[in-house]
Amino acid sequence: MKAEIIAVGTELLLGHTINTDAAHVARALSALGVDLHHACVVGDNAARLEACLRAALQRSDLVITTGGLGPTGDDLTKETVARVLGLPLEEHADSLRRLREYFGDRPVGENQYKQAWLPRGSHAFANSVGTAPGCAVPAEGHKLVILLPGPPSELLPMLHDGVVPWLARKTGACIQSSMVRTFALGEGDAELRLRDLTGGANPTVATYATDGEMFVRITAKAATAGEAAALVAPVREDVCRRLGDHVYGVDVENLESVVVPLLLQRGETLTTAESCTGGLLAKRITDVAGASSVFHQGLVTYANEAKTRLLGVPEELLARVGAVSPEVARCMAQQACARYGSTWGVGISGIAGPGGATATKPVGLVYIALSDGGRTWLRVMRPHGRYMGRAWTRQRAASHALDMLRRAMLGLPVEMEA
């Protein structure tokens, strides 16, 4: 099955909104074993959208639109699809009922009611968050057009809870996917280790890089879920063996979702002392349910005075080597552990940029230290190539801290060039 995505919205063309919808839909199609051949963005213009739809239906079996289903005058996707397919719009009773439930005692305008009108013969997908339902509309030649809302908060639940299971039944096969997540391993290195696996047809093995991490998706298709899972399992084990201790989890969300349960299992606690990351590490840890049982304290010691007052970092040390130094990062980690009675202490100090660099300390230089009260480990994050920005540097540094803690708890090597 050949698929195509049409993202609708002038705000996407102007750059006011980033088109994350296409990425979400593309990943879902890949997991289903559907080949995505084309993707485009079109503004809120009926004539241009109609031209895109007609071209898409000429070359693709499945066309998925995102956006343009709301109550405003520039929400024209549904009306344009109906016109291209030669179908009338009809009131959909269940969508109308959901719309009335959503508004409750509040008045509902005519523009809101238009959201409950769908092309004849549609299969509706309920919107669990907003007001506009999605739908799947059959087209000539056994083709299919699926309409999804634009806001990711509405699209994602509809996509995963409604569209994906419905499409999986349509394909006549069961799809099983597994995600192997790694940290501190480049996509190029991973591709070399997995080269003979990435050419497979069933299961497929694909590598992806995002935000300093690299992950591998293994996807298999079979007549039953059990058969598909049986195809995935040995390949997943092989991938994990080849990528070694860079693998931090399988079918997990992120590093913190692994680290917090490890702390809970071991009955251990953590205090963080952050400078350039500004509390991002603490935020990521406390995003995980159960963190209150293991997270003692999160200190943002941005100024030198705060490092001295809250952590006891000697003023003499700061004056001699500077806040961005291995000595200060180690002291921050050791004092976080000792002063606040935690099993583990983390200290982070660096230059997130874009300013603040010196002749010997470039933008992007970060020192991350971990202490267990006895030993102290240090990882140095150096800038490689072009500067990736303040947010990227901070996120990457917090991830290194989490990876160090994971490795220390599992008895793996902790210090490495970052």
Coordinates of C-alpha atoms in Angstrom, one line a residue:
M1 CA 0.0 0.0 0.0
K2 CA 1.4 3.4 -1.1
A3 CA 0.5 6.3 1.2
E4 CA 0.7 10.1 1.1
I5 CA 0.3 12.8 3.8
I6 CA -1.2 16.2 3.1
A7 CA -0.8 18.6 6.0
V8 CA -3.2 21.5 5.7
G9 CA -2.7 24.9 7.3
T10 CA -1.3 28.3 6.2
E11 CA 0.4 28.6 9.6
L12 CA 2.6 25.6 8.6
L13 CA 3.7 27.4 5.4
L14 CA 4.5 30.6 7.2
G15 CA 6.6 28.7 9.8
H16 CA 4.4 29.8 12.7
T17 CA 3.7 26.2 13.5
I18 CA 6.1 23.2 13.1
N19 CA 4.5 20.3 11.2
T20 CA 4.9 17.6 13.8
D21 CA 1.7 15.9 12.6
A22 CA 3.5 14.5 9.5
A23 CA 6.2 12.9 11.7
H24 CA 3.6 11.3 14.0
V25 CA 1.6 9.9 11.0
A26 CA 4.8 8.7 9.2
R27 CA 5.9 6.8 12.2
A28 CA 2.5 5.1 12.6
L29 CA 2.5 4.1 8.9
S30 CA 6.0 2.7 9.2
A31 CA 4.9 0.6 12.2
L32 CA 2.0 -0.7 10.1
G33 CA 4.3 -1.7 7.2
V34 CA 2.6 1.0 5.0
D35 CA 5.0 2.6 2.5
L36 CA 4.9 6.4 2.7
H37 CA 5.9 7.8 -0.8
H38 CA 4.9 11.5 -0.6
A39 CA 4.2 14.2 1.9
C40 CA 3.3 17.9 1.3
V41 CA 2.0 21.0 3.0
V42 CA -0.8 23.2 1.6
G43 CA -2.3 26.4 2.9
D44 CA -5.9 27.0 3.8
N45 CA -7.0 27.3 0.2
A46 CA -9.7 25.1 -1.3
A47 CA -8.4 25.2 -4.9
R48 CA -4.8 24.3 -4.0
L49 CA -6.0 21.6 -1.6
E50 CA -8.2 20.2 -4.3
A51 CA -5.3 20.0 -6.7
C52 CA -3.1 18.3 -4.1
L53 CA -5.9 15.7 -3.3
R54 CA -6.4 14.9 -7.0
A55 CA -2.7 14.4 -7.6
A56 CA -2.4 12.3 -4.4
L57 CA -5.3 10.0 -5.4
Q58 CA -3.7 9.4 -8.8
R59 CA -0.5 8.0 -7.3
S60 CA -1.3 6.7 -3.8
D61 CA -3.6 4.1 -2.3
L62 CA -4.0 5.9 1.0
V63 CA -4.1 9.7 1.5
I64 CA -4.1 11.1 5.0
T65 CA -4.8 14.7 5.6
T66 CA -4.1 16.6 8.9
G67 CA -5.8 19.9 9.8
G68 CA -8.7 21.9 8.5
L69 CA -11.5 20.1 10.3
G70 CA -12.4 22.8 12.9
P71 CA -15.3 25.2 13.1
T72 CA -13.7 28.3 11.4
G73 CA -14.2 29.5 7.9
D74 CA -10.7 28.5 6.8
D75 CA -11.3 24.9 7.9
L76 CA -12.0 23.5 4.4
T77 CA -10.5 20.0 4.3
K78 CA -13.7 18.0 4.8
E79 CA -15.7 20.0 2.3
T80 CA -12.9 19.8 -0.3
V81 CA -12.5 16.0 0.1
A82 CA -16.2 15.5 -0.3
R83 CA -16.2 17.6 -3.5
V84 CA -13.2 15.7 -4.9
L85 CA -14.8 12.3 -4.2
G86 CA -18.3 13.4 -5.3
L87 CA -19.9 12.7 -2.0
P88 CA -22.5 14.8 0.0
L89 CA -21.9 15.7 3.6
E90 CA -24.3 14.1 6.0
E91 CA -25.0 14.6 9.7
H92 CA -23.2 11.9 11.8
A93 CA -25.4 11.2 14.8
D94 CA -22.7 9.9 17.2
S95 CA -20.4 12.9 16.4
L96 CA -23.3 15.3 17.0
R97 CA -24.0 13.6 20.3
R98 CA -20.3 13.9 21.3
L99 CA -20.3 17.5 20.3
R100 CA -23.3 18.4 22.5
E101 CA -21.7 16.5 25.4
Y102 CA -18.5 18.4 25.0
F103 CA -20.3 21.8 25.2
G104 CA -22.7 20.8 27.9
D105 CA -24.9 23.8 28.9
R106 CA -22.8 26.2 26.8
P107 CA -24.4 27.5 23.5
V108 CA -23.3 25.7 20.3
G109 CA -23.0 27.8 17.2
E110 CA -23.8 26.7 13.7
N111 CA -20.1 26.8 12.9
Q112 CA -19.5 24.2 15.6
Y113 CA -22.3 22.0 14.3
K114 CA -20.6 21.7 10.9
Q115 CA -17.9 19.5 12.5
A116 CA -20.5 16.7 12.9
W117 CA -21.1 16.6 9.1
L118 CA -19.1 13.9 7.4
P119 CA -18.8 12.7 3.8
R120 CA -21.4 9.9 3.0
G121 CA -20.0 6.4 3.7
S122 CA -17.4 7.6 6.2
H123 CA -16.1 5.6 9.1
A124 CA -15.8 8.2 12.0
F125 CA -13.0 8.4 14.5
A126 CA -14.0 9.9 17.8
N127 CA -12.1 12.9 19.1
S128 CA -11.4 12.2 22.8
V129 CA -9.9 15.7 23.4
G130 CA -11.5 18.2 21.1
T131 CA -14.6 18.7 19.0
A132 CA -13.7 17.7 15.4
P133 CA -14.1 14.0 14.6
G134 CA -11.8 12.4 12.1
C135 CA -13.0 10.0 9.4
A136 CA -12.0 7.5 6.8
V137 CA -13.6 7.9 3.4
P138 CA -13.5 5.3 0.7
A139 CA -12.6 6.5 -2.8
E140 CA -12.7 4.9 -6.3
G141 CA -10.3 2.2 -7.1
H142 CA -10.3 0.8 -3.6
K143 CA -8.5 3.9 -2.3
L144 CA -8.9 5.6 1.0
V145 CA -8.8 9.1 2.4
I146 CA -8.3 9.6 6.1
L147 CA -9.0 13.0 7.7
L148 CA -7.3 13.9 11.0
P149 CA -7.5 17.0 13.1
G150 CA -4.4 19.3 13.2
P151 CA -3.7 19.9 16.9
P152 CA -1.2 17.2 18.0
S153 CA -3.1 16.9 21.3
E154 CA -6.2 15.7 19.3
L155 CA -4.4 13.9 16.4
L156 CA -2.2 11.6 18.6
P157 CA -5.0 9.9 20.6
M158 CA -7.1 9.6 17.5
L159 CA -4.3 8.2 15.5
H160 CA -3.1 5.6 18.0
D161 CA -6.4 4.6 19.5
G162 CA -8.6 4.8 16.4
V163 CA -6.8 4.9 13.1
V164 CA -3.9 2.5 13.7
P165 CA -6.1 -0.4 14.9
W166 CA -8.6 0.2 12.2
L167 CA -5.9 0.3 9.5
A168 CA -4.2 -2.8 10.9
R169 CA -7.4 -4.7 10.4
K170 CA -7.7 -3.4 6.8
T171 CA -4.2 -4.6 5.9
G172 CA -5.1 -8.1 6.9
A173 CA -2.0 -8.7 8.9
C174 CA -0.8 -8.1 12.5
I175 CA 2.1 -5.7 13.0
Q176 CA 4.4 -5.9 16.0
S177 CA 7.2 -3.4 16.6
S178 CA 9.9 -3.1 19.2
M179 CA 12.1 -0.1 19.9
V180 CA 15.7 -0.4 21.2
R181 CA 16.9 2.9 22.7
T182 CA 20.5 3.8 23.0
F183 CA 22.5 6.7 24.3
A184 CA 26.1 8.0 23.4
L185 CA 26.1 6.0 20.2
G186 CA 26.1 7.7 16.8
E187 CA 23.8 6.7 14.1
G188 CA 26.7 6.0 11.7
D189 CA 28.3 3.7 14.2
A190 CA 25.0 1.9 14.8
E191 CA 24.4 1.5 11.1
L192 CA 27.8 -0.1 10.7
R193 CA 27.1 -2.6 13.5
L194 CA 23.6 -3.4 12.0
R195 CA 24.3 -3.1 8.3
D196 CA 23.4 -6.7 7.4
L197 CA 20.1 -6.4 9.4
T198 CA 18.8 -3.2 7.9
G199 CA 18.2 -4.7 4.5
G200 CA 15.7 -7.3 5.8
A201 CA 12.1 -7.3 4.6
N202 CA 10.4 -9.0 7.5
P203 CA 11.3 -8.0 10.1
T204 CA 12.5 -4.6 9.1
V205 CA 15.3 -2.9 11.1
A206 CA 15.6 0.9 10.9
T207 CA 17.8 3.3 12.8
Y208 CA 16.7 6.8 13.8
A209 CA 18.6 9.7 15.5
T210 CA 16.9 12.4 17.5
D211 CA 18.0 14.9 20.2
G212 CA 21.3 13.2 20.8
E213 CA 19.9 9.7 21.0
M214 CA 19.7 6.9 18.6
F215 CA 17.1 4.2 18.5
V216 CA 16.3 1.1 16.4
R217 CA 12.9 0.0 15.5
I218 CA 12.3 -3.7 14.6
T219 CA 8.9 -4.3 12.9
A220 CA 7.4 -7.6 11.7
K221 CA 4.2 -8.5 9.9
A222 CA 2.4 -11.9 10.2
A223 CA -1.0 -13.4 10.3
T224 CA -1.3 -13.2 14.1
A225 CA 0.2 -11.0 16.8
G226 CA 2.0 -14.0 18.3
E227 CA 3.7 -14.9 15.0
A228 CA 4.8 -11.3 14.4
A229 CA 6.2 -11.1 18.0
A230 CA 8.1 -14.3 17.4
L231 CA 9.7 -12.8 14.3
V232 CA 10.7 -9.6 16.3
A233 CA 12.2 -11.3 19.4
P234 CA 15.4 -12.9 18.0
V235 CA 16.3 -9.8 15.9
R236 CA 15.7 -7.5 18.9
E237 CA 18.1 -9.7 21.0
D238 CA 20.7 -9.6 18.2
V239 CA 20.4 -5.8 18.0
C240 CA 20.9 -5.4 21.7
R241 CA 23.9 -7.7 21.7
R242 CA 25.5 -5.7 18.9
L243 CA 24.9 -2.3 20.5
G244 CA 26.0 -3.5 23.9
D245 CA 25.8 -1.3 27.0
H246 CA 24.8 1.7 24.9
V247 CA 21.3 0.2 25.0
Y248 CA 19.5 1.7 28.0
G249 CA 16.1 0.1 27.4
V250 CA 13.7 -1.7 25.1
D251 CA 10.2 -0.2 24.5
V252 CA 10.8 2.5 27.1
E253 CA 10.1 6.2 26.7
N254 CA 13.4 7.8 27.7
L255 CA 16.3 7.6 30.1
E256 CA 14.5 8.9 33.1
S257 CA 11.8 6.3 32.7
V258 CA 14.6 3.7 33.3
V259 CA 16.6 5.5 36.0
V260 CA 13.8 6.3 38.4
P261 CA 12.5 2.6 38.5
L262 CA 16.2 1.5 39.0
L263 CA 16.5 3.8 42.0
L264 CA 13.2 2.5 43.4
Q265 CA 14.2 -1.1 43.0
R266 CA 17.5 -0.5 44.8
G267 CA 15.9 1.7 47.5
E268 CA 18.4 4.5 46.7
T269 CA 18.0 8.3 46.6
L270 CA 19.3 11.2 44.5
T271 CA 20.1 14.9 44.9
T272 CA 21.0 17.0 41.9
A273 CA 23.0 20.2 41.8
E274 CA 22.7 22.0 38.5
S275 CA 24.1 25.1 37.0
C276 CA 23.9 25.4 33.2
T277 CA 21.0 23.0 33.0
G278 CA 18.9 25.2 35.2
G279 CA 16.9 22.4 36.8
L280 CA 16.2 20.5 33.6
L281 CA 17.6 17.2 35.1
A282 CA 15.4 17.6 38.2
K283 CA 12.4 18.3 35.9
R284 CA 13.0 15.2 33.9
I285 CA 13.3 13.0 37.0
T286 CA 10.2 14.3 38.6
D287 CA 8.2 13.8 35.3
V288 CA 8.3 10.1 36.2
A289 CA 5.7 8.7 38.6
G290 CA 7.2 7.5 41.8
A291 CA 10.1 10.0 41.8
S292 CA 9.0 11.4 45.1
S293 CA 10.3 8.2 46.8
V294 CA 13.8 8.6 45.5
F295 CA 14.4 12.2 44.7
H296 CA 15.6 14.1 47.8
Q297 CA 16.5 17.6 46.5
G298 CA 17.0 19.5 43.3
L299 CA 19.3 22.5 43.6
V300 CA 19.8 25.1 40.9
T301 CA 23.1 26.7 41.9
Y302 CA 23.5 29.1 38.9
A303 CA 25.5 31.8 40.6
N304 CA 28.8 31.1 42.4
E305 CA 27.4 32.5 45.6
A306 CA 24.7 29.8 45.5
K307 CA 27.3 27.1 44.9
T308 CA 29.0 28.2 48.0
R309 CA 26.0 28.8 50.2
L310 CA 23.9 25.8 49.2
L311 CA 26.6 23.3 48.5
G312 CA 29.7 24.5 50.3
V313 CA 31.8 24.8 47.2
P314 CA 34.9 26.8 48.4
E315 CA 35.2 30.4 47.2
E316 CA 38.9 29.8 46.8
L317 CA 38.2 26.9 44.4
L318 CA 35.8 28.9 42.3
A319 CA 38.3 31.8 42.1
R320 CA 41.2 29.5 41.2
V321 CA 39.6 27.2 38.5
G322 CA 36.3 28.8 37.7
A323 CA 32.8 27.5 38.0
V324 CA 33.0 25.6 34.7
S325 CA 35.7 23.1 35.7
P326 CA 36.0 19.4 36.6
E327 CA 37.0 20.3 40.1
V328 CA 33.8 22.3 40.7
A329 CA 31.5 19.8 39.1
R330 CA 33.0 17.0 41.3
C331 CA 32.6 19.2 44.4
M332 CA 29.0 19.9 43.5
A333 CA 28.2 16.2 43.1
Q334 CA 30.1 15.2 46.3
Q335 CA 28.4 17.9 48.4
A336 CA 24.9 17.2 46.9
C337 CA 25.4 13.6 48.1
A338 CA 26.9 14.4 51.6
R339 CA 24.9 17.5 52.6
Y340 CA 21.5 16.2 51.7
G341 CA 22.0 12.5 52.8
S342 CA 21.4 10.9 49.4
T343 CA 22.9 7.8 47.9
W344 CA 23.8 9.6 44.7
G345 CA 24.7 13.2 44.0
V346 CA 25.0 14.8 40.5
G347 CA 26.8 18.0 39.7
I348 CA 26.5 19.8 36.4
S349 CA 28.4 23.0 35.3
G350 CA 29.0 24.3 31.8
I351 CA 28.5 26.9 29.2
A352 CA 25.2 26.4 27.5
G353 CA 25.7 29.5 25.3
P354 CA 25.4 31.3 23.0
G355 CA 27.6 33.6 25.1
G356 CA 30.0 33.0 28.0
A357 CA 32.9 31.3 26.2
T358 CA 36.5 32.0 26.9
A359 CA 39.8 31.2 25.1
T360 CA 40.0 27.9 26.9
K361 CA 36.3 27.1 27.6
P362 CA 34.2 27.0 24.4
V363 CA 30.4 27.2 24.2
G364 CA 29.0 23.7 24.7
L365 CA 31.6 22.6 27.2
V366 CA 29.9 20.9 30.2
Y367 CA 31.3 18.9 33.1
I368 CA 28.9 16.3 34.6
A369 CA 29.9 14.6 37.8
L370 CA 28.4 11.7 39.8
S371 CA 29.2 10.7 43.3
D372 CA 28.1 7.9 45.6
G373 CA 29.7 9.4 48.7
G374 CA 33.0 7.5 48.1
R375 CA 33.7 7.4 44.4
T376 CA 33.2 10.3 42.0
W377 CA 33.0 10.0 38.3
L378 CA 33.3 12.7 35.7
R379 CA 32.1 13.0 32.1
V380 CA 33.2 15.9 29.9
M381 CA 30.8 17.0 27.2
R382 CA 32.7 18.9 24.5
P383 CA 31.4 20.7 21.5
H384 CA 31.8 18.7 18.3
G385 CA 31.3 20.6 15.1
R386 CA 28.8 23.4 15.0
Y387 CA 27.0 24.7 18.1
M388 CA 23.6 23.1 18.3
G389 CA 22.0 25.7 20.6
R390 CA 21.3 26.4 24.2
A391 CA 18.3 24.0 24.6
W392 CA 20.1 21.1 22.8
T393 CA 23.2 21.6 25.0
R394 CA 21.1 21.6 28.2
Q395 CA 19.1 18.6 27.2
R396 CA 22.2 16.6 26.2
A397 CA 23.9 17.4 29.5
A398 CA 20.9 16.2 31.5
S399 CA 20.8 13.0 29.4
H400 CA 24.5 12.4 30.1
A401 CA 23.8 12.7 33.8
L402 CA 21.0 10.2 33.6
D403 CA 23.1 7.8 31.6
M404 CA 26.0 8.0 34.1
L405 CA 23.6 7.2 37.0
R406 CA 22.1 4.3 35.0
R407 CA 25.6 2.9 34.3
A408 CA 26.8 3.3 37.8
M409 CA 23.8 1.5 39.3
L410 CA 24.3 -1.4 36.8
G411 CA 28.1 -1.7 37.3
L412 CA 28.9 -0.5 33.8
P413 CA 31.7 1.9 32.7
V414 CA 30.6 5.4 33.6
E415 CA 33.3 7.8 32.4
M416 CA 33.6 8.3 28.6
E417 CA 34.2 11.2 26.2
A418 CA 31.0 12.9 25.5

